[in-house]
């Protein structure tokens, strides 16, 4: 079996595939190394042989996790690394090693699935947009706060903004002007996110007309899917790129 890990700043997204990599055995999202180990220990019939991972954490933090996995399961581990070029995609950053690895893998996955120009929009703690031309050249991208960051900043710096996650979810059932603080904040943040997406689409059209594919990925992709009805929602786009960067055969 193959363990795949996407280690972000806030969460670890994991999934276990059968040896043929074509069938899912189990998957989940956790907030710590310990929670990951506990989740894996609880899987009946787990027989890990390989692990591949991408991490945007520090090298020290990642090394601790790798050590724990080797000690616990005895797996061989392949880790995605920065590259100037891979699978037909050319890294567009001036210093290619500074491009976030999760973004890089999502770009590899998107270009592979699109077989041409694409716009990759990833909605996590931060929101990222990346433009990949038909010849594989990464034109660059944008980063802005995601819904969690926007919400938390308002909660942190405005004393009277206090509400729970259930109230936030209910507030997004409509996008009319809010008549409570939770409605005003949640709908305002959602509209800012949608505005960001629309500007990315305008820029992509200025490059390629209508000849490009839009990919939506990340936990909050559903909040903007109706703004881009023709987009492809691929929750595991980073894992698509991870398999390309760390082949096991």
PDB file of C-alpha atoms in Angstrom:
ATOM      1  CA  UNK A   1       0.000   0.000   0.000  1.00  0.00           C
ATOM      2  CA  UNK A   2       1.054   3.588  -0.655  1.00  0.00           C
ATOM      3  CA  UNK A   3       0.693   6.428   1.828  1.00  0.00           C
ATOM      4  CA  UNK A   4       0.447   9.908   0.288  1.00  0.00           C
ATOM      5  CA  UNK A   5       0.785  13.041   2.405  1.00  0.00           C
ATOM      6  CA  UNK A   6       0.187  16.722   1.716  1.00  0.00           C
ATOM      7  CA  UNK A   7       1.668  18.478   4.752  1.00  0.00           C
ATOM      8  CA  UNK A   8       0.398  22.044   4.897  1.00  0.00           C
ATOM      9  CA  UNK A   9       0.940  24.739   7.478  1.00  0.00           C
ATOM     10  CA  UNK A  10      -2.318  23.990   9.276  1.00  0.00           C
ATOM     11  CA  UNK A  11      -3.326  20.457   8.304  1.00  0.00           C
ATOM     12  CA  UNK A  12      -2.014  17.183   6.929  1.00  0.00           C
ATOM     13  CA  UNK A  13      -4.123  15.686   4.185  1.00  0.00           C
ATOM     14  CA  UNK A  14      -3.501  11.961   3.776  1.00  0.00           C
ATOM     15  CA  UNK A  15      -4.684   9.030   1.764  1.00  0.00           C
ATOM     16  CA  UNK A  16      -3.728   5.376   1.467  1.00  0.00           C
ATOM     17  CA  UNK A  17      -3.851   3.671  -1.927  1.00  0.00           C
ATOM     18  CA  UNK A  18      -3.722   0.004  -2.757  1.00  0.00           C
ATOM     19  CA  UNK A  19      -0.466  -1.178  -4.313  1.00  0.00           C
ATOM     20  CA  UNK A  20      -1.718  -0.612  -7.861  1.00  0.00           C
ATOM     21  CA  UNK A  21      -2.303   3.082  -6.964  1.00  0.00           C
ATOM     22  CA  UNK A  22      -5.652   2.873  -8.728  1.00  0.00           C
ATOM     23  CA  UNK A  23      -7.900   2.197  -5.740  1.00  0.00           C
ATOM     24  CA  UNK A  24      -8.401   4.154  -2.535  1.00  0.00           C
ATOM     25  CA  UNK A  25      -8.060   2.321   0.777  1.00  0.00           C
ATOM     26  CA  UNK A  26      -8.676   5.248   3.143  1.00  0.00           C
ATOM     27  CA  UNK A  27      -8.186   9.010   3.479  1.00  0.00           C
ATOM     28  CA  UNK A  28      -8.528  11.866   5.929  1.00  0.00           C
ATOM     29  CA  UNK A  29      -7.366  15.249   7.209  1.00  0.00           C
ATOM     30  CA  UNK A  30      -5.617  15.771  10.561  1.00  0.00           C
ATOM     31  CA  UNK A  31      -4.069  18.671  12.422  1.00  0.00           C
ATOM     32  CA  UNK A  32      -0.901  17.077  13.810  1.00  0.00           C
ATOM     33  CA  UNK A  33       1.695  14.351  13.343  1.00  0.00           C
ATOM     34  CA  UNK A  34       0.292  12.483  16.334  1.00  0.00           C
ATOM     35  CA  UNK A  35      -3.235  12.554  14.905  1.00  0.00           C
ATOM     36  CA  UNK A  36      -1.898  11.184  11.623  1.00  0.00           C
ATOM     37  CA  UNK A  37      -0.174   8.272  13.340  1.00  0.00           C
ATOM     38  CA  UNK A  38      -3.282   7.520  15.379  1.00  0.00           C
ATOM     39  CA  UNK A  39      -5.471   7.568  12.268  1.00  0.00           C
ATOM     40  CA  UNK A  40      -3.177   5.155  10.459  1.00  0.00           C
ATOM     41  CA  UNK A  41      -2.895   2.834  13.454  1.00  0.00           C
ATOM     42  CA  UNK A  42      -6.671   2.566  13.499  1.00  0.00           C
ATOM     43  CA  UNK A  43      -6.928   1.189   9.957  1.00  0.00           C
ATOM     44  CA  UNK A  44      -7.652  -2.540   9.827  1.00  0.00           C
ATOM     45  CA  UNK A  45      -5.648  -4.334   7.169  1.00  0.00           C
ATOM     46  CA  UNK A  46      -3.135  -1.534   6.692  1.00  0.00           C
ATOM     47  CA  UNK A  47       0.086  -2.790   5.064  1.00  0.00           C
ATOM     48  CA  UNK A  48       2.188   0.186   4.065  1.00  0.00           C
ATOM     49  CA  UNK A  49       5.197  -0.294   1.832  1.00  0.00           C
ATOM     50  CA  UNK A  50       5.797   3.131   0.344  1.00  0.00           C
ATOM     51  CA  UNK A  51       5.162   6.747   1.287  1.00  0.00           C
ATOM     52  CA  UNK A  52       5.452   9.865  -0.817  1.00  0.00           C
ATOM     53  CA  UNK A  53       4.923  13.307   0.586  1.00  0.00           C
ATOM     54  CA  UNK A  54       4.997  16.998  -0.107  1.00  0.00           C
ATOM     55  CA  UNK A  55       5.594  19.423   2.729  1.00  0.00           C
ATOM     56  CA  UNK A  56       5.589  23.209   3.039  1.00  0.00           C
ATOM     57  CA  UNK A  57       6.736  22.921   6.649  1.00  0.00           C
ATOM     58  CA  UNK A  58      10.302  23.544   7.795  1.00  0.00           C
ATOM     59  CA  UNK A  59      12.888  20.890   7.029  1.00  0.00           C
ATOM     60  CA  UNK A  60      13.153  20.161  10.747  1.00  0.00           C
ATOM     61  CA  UNK A  61       9.408  19.610  11.168  1.00  0.00           C
ATOM     62  CA  UNK A  62       9.261  17.419   8.086  1.00  0.00           C
ATOM     63  CA  UNK A  63      12.255  15.377   9.233  1.00  0.00           C
ATOM     64  CA  UNK A  64      10.511  14.622  12.530  1.00  0.00           C
ATOM     65  CA  UNK A  65       7.437  13.338  10.700  1.00  0.00           C
ATOM     66  CA  UNK A  66       9.517  11.262   8.286  1.00  0.00           C
ATOM     67  CA  UNK A  67      11.421   9.702  11.196  1.00  0.00           C
ATOM     68  CA  UNK A  68       8.167   8.831  12.962  1.00  0.00           C
ATOM     69  CA  UNK A  69       6.722   7.155   9.864  1.00  0.00           C
ATOM     70  CA  UNK A  70       9.858   5.111   9.224  1.00  0.00           C
ATOM     71  CA  UNK A  71       9.998   4.009  12.853  1.00  0.00           C
ATOM     72  CA  UNK A  72       6.291   3.166  13.052  1.00  0.00           C
ATOM     73  CA  UNK A  73       5.710   1.511   9.670  1.00  0.00           C
ATOM     74  CA  UNK A  74       9.141   0.803   8.175  1.00  0.00           C
ATOM     75  CA  UNK A  75       8.165   2.468   4.900  1.00  0.00           C
ATOM     76  CA  UNK A  76      10.439   3.837   2.208  1.00  0.00           C
ATOM     77  CA  UNK A  77       9.753   7.554   1.780  1.00  0.00           C
ATOM     78  CA  UNK A  78      10.014   9.727  -1.321  1.00  0.00           C
ATOM     79  CA  UNK A  79       9.752  13.470  -0.799  1.00  0.00           C
ATOM     80  CA  UNK A  80       8.853  15.981  -3.515  1.00  0.00           C
ATOM     81  CA  UNK A  81      11.602  18.542  -4.119  1.00  0.00           C
ATOM     82  CA  UNK A  82      11.777  21.843  -6.026  1.00  0.00           C
ATOM     83  CA  UNK A  83      12.667  21.660  -9.712  1.00  0.00           C
ATOM     84  CA  UNK A  84      13.256  24.092 -12.565  1.00  0.00           C
ATOM     85  CA  UNK A  85      11.353  21.862 -14.953  1.00  0.00           C
ATOM     86  CA  UNK A  86       9.345  18.674 -14.688  1.00  0.00           C
ATOM     87  CA  UNK A  87       6.745  16.826 -16.760  1.00  0.00           C
ATOM     88  CA  UNK A  88       6.776  19.581 -19.377  1.00  0.00           C
ATOM     89  CA  UNK A  89       6.208  22.434 -16.914  1.00  0.00           C
ATOM     90  CA  UNK A  90       8.873  25.120 -16.470  1.00  0.00           C
ATOM     91  CA  UNK A  91       8.977  26.849 -13.102  1.00  0.00           C
ATOM     92  CA  UNK A  92       8.407  30.578 -13.621  1.00  0.00           C
ATOM     93  CA  UNK A  93       9.822  31.875 -10.334  1.00  0.00           C
ATOM     94  CA  UNK A  94      13.066  33.860 -10.426  1.00  0.00           C
ATOM     95  CA  UNK A  95      14.287  31.558  -7.655  1.00  0.00           C
ATOM     96  CA  UNK A  96      12.548  28.279  -8.441  1.00  0.00           C
ATOM     97  CA  UNK A  97      13.184  26.894  -4.955  1.00  0.00           C
ATOM     98  CA  UNK A  98      11.012  29.638  -3.441  1.00  0.00           C
ATOM     99  CA  UNK A  99       7.835  28.461  -5.165  1.00  0.00           C
ATOM    100  CA  UNK A 100       5.662  26.543  -2.705  1.00  0.00           C
ATOM    101  CA  UNK A 101       5.852  22.836  -3.395  1.00  0.00           C
ATOM    102  CA  UNK A 102       2.099  22.384  -3.049  1.00  0.00           C
ATOM    103  CA  UNK A 103       1.597  24.991  -5.778  1.00  0.00           C
ATOM    104  CA  UNK A 104       4.232  23.341  -7.964  1.00  0.00           C
ATOM    105  CA  UNK A 105       2.617  19.925  -7.707  1.00  0.00           C
ATOM    106  CA  UNK A 106      -0.862  21.315  -8.349  1.00  0.00           C
ATOM    107  CA  UNK A 107       0.550  22.953 -11.489  1.00  0.00           C
ATOM    108  CA  UNK A 108       2.075  19.660 -12.655  1.00  0.00           C
ATOM    109  CA  UNK A 109      -1.234  17.910 -12.084  1.00  0.00           C
ATOM    110  CA  UNK A 110      -3.252  20.615 -13.802  1.00  0.00           C
ATOM    111  CA  UNK A 111      -1.033  20.797 -16.876  1.00  0.00           C
ATOM    112  CA  UNK A 112      -1.057  17.019 -17.159  1.00  0.00           C
ATOM    113  CA  UNK A 113      -4.865  16.825 -16.986  1.00  0.00           C
ATOM    114  CA  UNK A 114      -5.434  19.824 -19.252  1.00  0.00           C
ATOM    115  CA  UNK A 115      -2.833  18.921 -21.893  1.00  0.00           C
ATOM    116  CA  UNK A 116      -2.566  22.648 -22.500  1.00  0.00           C
ATOM    117  CA  UNK A 117      -2.945  26.076 -20.957  1.00  0.00           C
ATOM    118  CA  UNK A 118      -4.530  26.154 -17.539  1.00  0.00           C
ATOM    119  CA  UNK A 119      -5.327  28.324 -14.543  1.00  0.00           C
ATOM    120  CA  UNK A 120      -4.933  26.541 -11.204  1.00  0.00           C
ATOM    121  CA  UNK A 121      -6.842  28.039  -8.270  1.00  0.00           C
ATOM    122  CA  UNK A 122      -6.186  26.520  -4.843  1.00  0.00           C
ATOM    123  CA  UNK A 123      -8.421  27.482  -1.907  1.00  0.00           C
ATOM    124  CA  UNK A 124      -6.842  26.647   1.419  1.00  0.00           C
ATOM    125  CA  UNK A 125      -5.588  28.707   4.344  1.00  0.00           C
ATOM    126  CA  UNK A 126      -4.207  30.956   1.634  1.00  0.00           C
ATOM    127  CA  UNK A 127      -5.629  31.208  -1.885  1.00  0.00           C
ATOM    128  CA  UNK A 128      -3.248  30.845  -4.810  1.00  0.00           C
ATOM    129  CA  UNK A 129      -3.604  31.308  -8.551  1.00  0.00           C
ATOM    130  CA  UNK A 130      -1.083  30.025 -11.086  1.00  0.00           C
ATOM    131  CA  UNK A 131      -1.000  30.446 -14.860  1.00  0.00           C
ATOM    132  CA  UNK A 132       0.567  27.762 -17.054  1.00  0.00           C
ATOM    133  CA  UNK A 133       0.775  28.399 -20.792  1.00  0.00           C
ATOM    134  CA  UNK A 134       0.176  25.777 -23.489  1.00  0.00           C
ATOM    135  CA  UNK A 135       3.933  25.255 -23.890  1.00  0.00           C
ATOM    136  CA  UNK A 136       4.293  24.500 -20.164  1.00  0.00           C
ATOM    137  CA  UNK A 137       5.745  27.857 -19.140  1.00  0.00           C
ATOM    138  CA  UNK A 138       4.592  28.967 -15.699  1.00  0.00           C
ATOM    139  CA  UNK A 139       3.797  32.667 -16.080  1.00  0.00           C
ATOM    140  CA  UNK A 140       3.634  33.307 -12.334  1.00  0.00           C
ATOM    141  CA  UNK A 141       0.780  33.629  -9.904  1.00  0.00           C
ATOM    142  CA  UNK A 142      -0.917  35.388  -7.031  1.00  0.00           C
ATOM    143  CA  UNK A 143      -1.383  34.685  -3.327  1.00  0.00           C
ATOM    144  CA  UNK A 144      -4.043  36.188  -1.070  1.00  0.00           C
ATOM    145  CA  UNK A 145      -5.611  35.289   2.282  1.00  0.00           C
ATOM    146  CA  UNK A 146      -8.170  32.527   2.218  1.00  0.00           C
ATOM    147  CA  UNK A 147     -11.466  32.568   4.087  1.00  0.00           C
ATOM    148  CA  UNK A 148      -9.932  31.230   7.339  1.00  0.00           C
ATOM    149  CA  UNK A 149      -7.264  33.948   7.391  1.00  0.00           C
ATOM    150  CA  UNK A 150      -9.698  36.748   6.548  1.00  0.00           C
ATOM    151  CA  UNK A 151     -12.156  35.564   9.174  1.00  0.00           C
ATOM    152  CA  UNK A 152      -9.494  35.139  11.855  1.00  0.00           C
ATOM    153  CA  UNK A 153      -7.997  38.558  11.226  1.00  0.00           C
ATOM    154  CA  UNK A 154     -11.382  40.180  11.693  1.00  0.00           C
ATOM    155  CA  UNK A 155     -12.014  38.158  14.839  1.00  0.00           C
ATOM    156  CA  UNK A 156      -8.576  39.026  16.203  1.00  0.00           C
ATOM    157  CA  UNK A 157      -8.678  42.754  15.548  1.00  0.00           C
ATOM    158  CA  UNK A 158     -12.367  43.500  16.065  1.00  0.00           C
ATOM    159  CA  UNK A 159     -13.575  42.756  19.594  1.00  0.00           C
ATOM    160  CA  UNK A 160     -17.267  42.452  18.799  1.00  0.00           C
ATOM    161  CA  UNK A 161     -16.882  39.879  16.047  1.00  0.00           C
ATOM    162  CA  UNK A 162     -17.521  36.606  17.830  1.00  0.00           C
ATOM    163  CA  UNK A 163     -19.413  33.634  16.395  1.00  0.00           C
ATOM    164  CA  UNK A 164     -18.991  29.901  15.881  1.00  0.00           C
ATOM    165  CA  UNK A 165     -18.463  27.805  12.762  1.00  0.00           C
ATOM    166  CA  UNK A 166     -22.106  26.713  12.566  1.00  0.00           C
ATOM    167  CA  UNK A 167     -23.242  30.329  12.440  1.00  0.00           C
ATOM    168  CA  UNK A 168     -20.664  30.989   9.725  1.00  0.00           C
ATOM    169  CA  UNK A 169     -21.964  28.102   7.632  1.00  0.00           C
ATOM    170  CA  UNK A 170     -25.559  29.269   7.931  1.00  0.00           C
ATOM    171  CA  UNK A 171     -24.575  32.816   6.977  1.00  0.00           C
ATOM    172  CA  UNK A 172     -23.353  31.610   3.587  1.00  0.00           C
ATOM    173  CA  UNK A 173     -26.705  30.176   2.561  1.00  0.00           C
ATOM    174  CA  UNK A 174     -27.384  33.522   0.879  1.00  0.00           C
ATOM    175  CA  UNK A 175     -25.194  36.371  -0.379  1.00  0.00           C
ATOM    176  CA  UNK A 176     -27.553  39.286   0.188  1.00  0.00           C
ATOM    177  CA  UNK A 177     -26.341  42.116   2.465  1.00  0.00           C
ATOM    178  CA  UNK A 178     -25.985  40.834   6.015  1.00  0.00           C
ATOM    179  CA  UNK A 179     -28.231  42.010   8.839  1.00  0.00           C
ATOM    180  CA  UNK A 180     -26.048  40.431  11.547  1.00  0.00           C
ATOM    181  CA  UNK A 181     -22.304  40.620  12.095  1.00  0.00           C
ATOM    182  CA  UNK A 182     -21.742  36.986  11.179  1.00  0.00           C
ATOM    183  CA  UNK A 183     -23.672  37.426   7.925  1.00  0.00           C
ATOM    184  CA  UNK A 184     -21.810  40.624   7.056  1.00  0.00           C
ATOM    185  CA  UNK A 185     -18.386  39.109   7.717  1.00  0.00           C
ATOM    186  CA  UNK A 186     -18.909  35.722   6.097  1.00  0.00           C
ATOM    187  CA  UNK A 187     -20.654  37.092   3.024  1.00  0.00           C
ATOM    188  CA  UNK A 188     -18.120  39.892   2.681  1.00  0.00           C
ATOM    189  CA  UNK A 189     -15.227  37.434   2.770  1.00  0.00           C
ATOM    190  CA  UNK A 190     -16.976  35.158   0.288  1.00  0.00           C
ATOM    191  CA  UNK A 191     -17.541  38.038  -2.133  1.00  0.00           C
ATOM    192  CA  UNK A 192     -13.898  39.084  -1.840  1.00  0.00           C
ATOM    193  CA  UNK A 193     -12.915  35.537  -2.760  1.00  0.00           C
ATOM    194  CA  UNK A 194     -15.257  35.529  -5.739  1.00  0.00           C
ATOM    195  CA  UNK A 195     -13.902  38.889  -6.872  1.00  0.00           C
ATOM    196  CA  UNK A 196     -10.375  37.488  -6.760  1.00  0.00           C
ATOM    197  CA  UNK A 197     -11.429  34.536  -8.915  1.00  0.00           C
ATOM    198  CA  UNK A 198     -13.108  36.754 -11.499  1.00  0.00           C
ATOM    199  CA  UNK A 199      -9.984  38.889 -11.895  1.00  0.00           C
ATOM    200  CA  UNK A 200      -7.917  35.731 -12.468  1.00  0.00           C
ATOM    201  CA  UNK A 201     -10.326  34.638 -15.185  1.00  0.00           C
ATOM    202  CA  UNK A 202     -10.079  38.041 -16.866  1.00  0.00           C
ATOM    203  CA  UNK A 203      -6.300  37.831 -16.885  1.00  0.00           C
ATOM    204  CA  UNK A 204      -6.305  34.266 -18.220  1.00  0.00           C
ATOM    205  CA  UNK A 205      -8.630  35.314 -21.048  1.00  0.00           C
ATOM    206  CA  UNK A 206      -6.298  38.186 -21.904  1.00  0.00           C
ATOM    207  CA  UNK A 207      -3.546  35.597 -22.396  1.00  0.00           C
ATOM    208  CA  UNK A 208      -5.381  32.723 -24.055  1.00  0.00           C
ATOM    209  CA  UNK A 209      -8.894  33.815 -25.020  1.00  0.00           C
ATOM    210  CA  UNK A 210     -11.155  30.904 -24.083  1.00  0.00           C
ATOM    211  CA  UNK A 211      -8.569  28.224 -24.825  1.00  0.00           C
ATOM    212  CA  UNK A 212      -7.628  27.191 -21.300  1.00  0.00           C
ATOM    213  CA  UNK A 213      -8.852  24.955 -18.489  1.00  0.00           C
ATOM    214  CA  UNK A 214      -9.636  26.203 -14.978  1.00  0.00           C
ATOM    215  CA  UNK A 215      -8.926  23.896 -12.052  1.00  0.00           C
ATOM    216  CA  UNK A 216     -10.386  24.451  -8.594  1.00  0.00           C
ATOM    217  CA  UNK A 217      -8.815  22.624  -5.680  1.00  0.00           C
ATOM    218  CA  UNK A 218      -8.506  22.990  -1.916  1.00  0.00           C
ATOM    219  CA  UNK A 219     -11.016  22.864   0.914  1.00  0.00           C
ATOM    220  CA  UNK A 220     -12.953  26.021   0.032  1.00  0.00           C
ATOM    221  CA  UNK A 221     -13.197  25.434  -3.716  1.00  0.00           C
ATOM    222  CA  UNK A 222     -16.927  24.854  -3.367  1.00  0.00           C
ATOM    223  CA  UNK A 223     -17.456  28.475  -2.322  1.00  0.00           C
ATOM    224  CA  UNK A 224     -16.571  29.724  -5.811  1.00  0.00           C
ATOM    225  CA  UNK A 225     -17.514  26.828  -8.075  1.00  0.00           C
ATOM    226  CA  UNK A 226     -20.681  28.532  -9.296  1.00  0.00           C
ATOM    227  CA  UNK A 227     -18.626  31.571 -10.371  1.00  0.00           C
ATOM    228  CA  UNK A 228     -16.695  29.343 -12.792  1.00  0.00           C
ATOM    229  CA  UNK A 229     -19.309  26.854 -14.052  1.00  0.00           C
ATOM    230  CA  UNK A 230     -16.950  25.321 -16.599  1.00  0.00           C
ATOM    231  CA  UNK A 231     -14.142  24.690 -14.118  1.00  0.00           C
ATOM    232  CA  UNK A 232     -12.883  21.259 -13.176  1.00  0.00           C
ATOM    233  CA  UNK A 233     -13.054  20.670  -9.426  1.00  0.00           C
ATOM    234  CA  UNK A 234     -10.202  18.312  -8.502  1.00  0.00           C
ATOM    235  CA  UNK A 235      -9.855  18.062  -4.710  1.00  0.00           C
ATOM    236  CA  UNK A 236      -6.697  15.926  -4.944  1.00  0.00           C
ATOM    237  CA  UNK A 237      -4.842  17.901  -7.610  1.00  0.00           C
ATOM    238  CA  UNK A 238      -1.712  18.106  -5.438  1.00  0.00           C
ATOM    239  CA  UNK A 239      -1.703  14.310  -5.173  1.00  0.00           C
ATOM    240  CA  UNK A 240      -1.898  14.048  -8.970  1.00  0.00           C
ATOM    241  CA  UNK A 241       1.296  16.089  -9.163  1.00  0.00           C
ATOM    242  CA  UNK A 242       2.867  14.221  -6.257  1.00  0.00           C
ATOM    243  CA  UNK A 243       2.573  10.912  -8.106  1.00  0.00           C
ATOM    244  CA  UNK A 244       4.314  12.524 -11.082  1.00  0.00           C
ATOM    245  CA  UNK A 245       7.115  14.007  -8.967  1.00  0.00           C
ATOM    246  CA  UNK A 246       7.663  10.846  -6.910  1.00  0.00           C
ATOM    247  CA  UNK A 247       6.973   7.813  -9.123  1.00  0.00           C
ATOM    248  CA  UNK A 248       7.372   4.522  -7.311  1.00  0.00           C
ATOM    249  CA  UNK A 249       8.183   2.326 -10.298  1.00  0.00           C
TER     250      UNK A 249
END
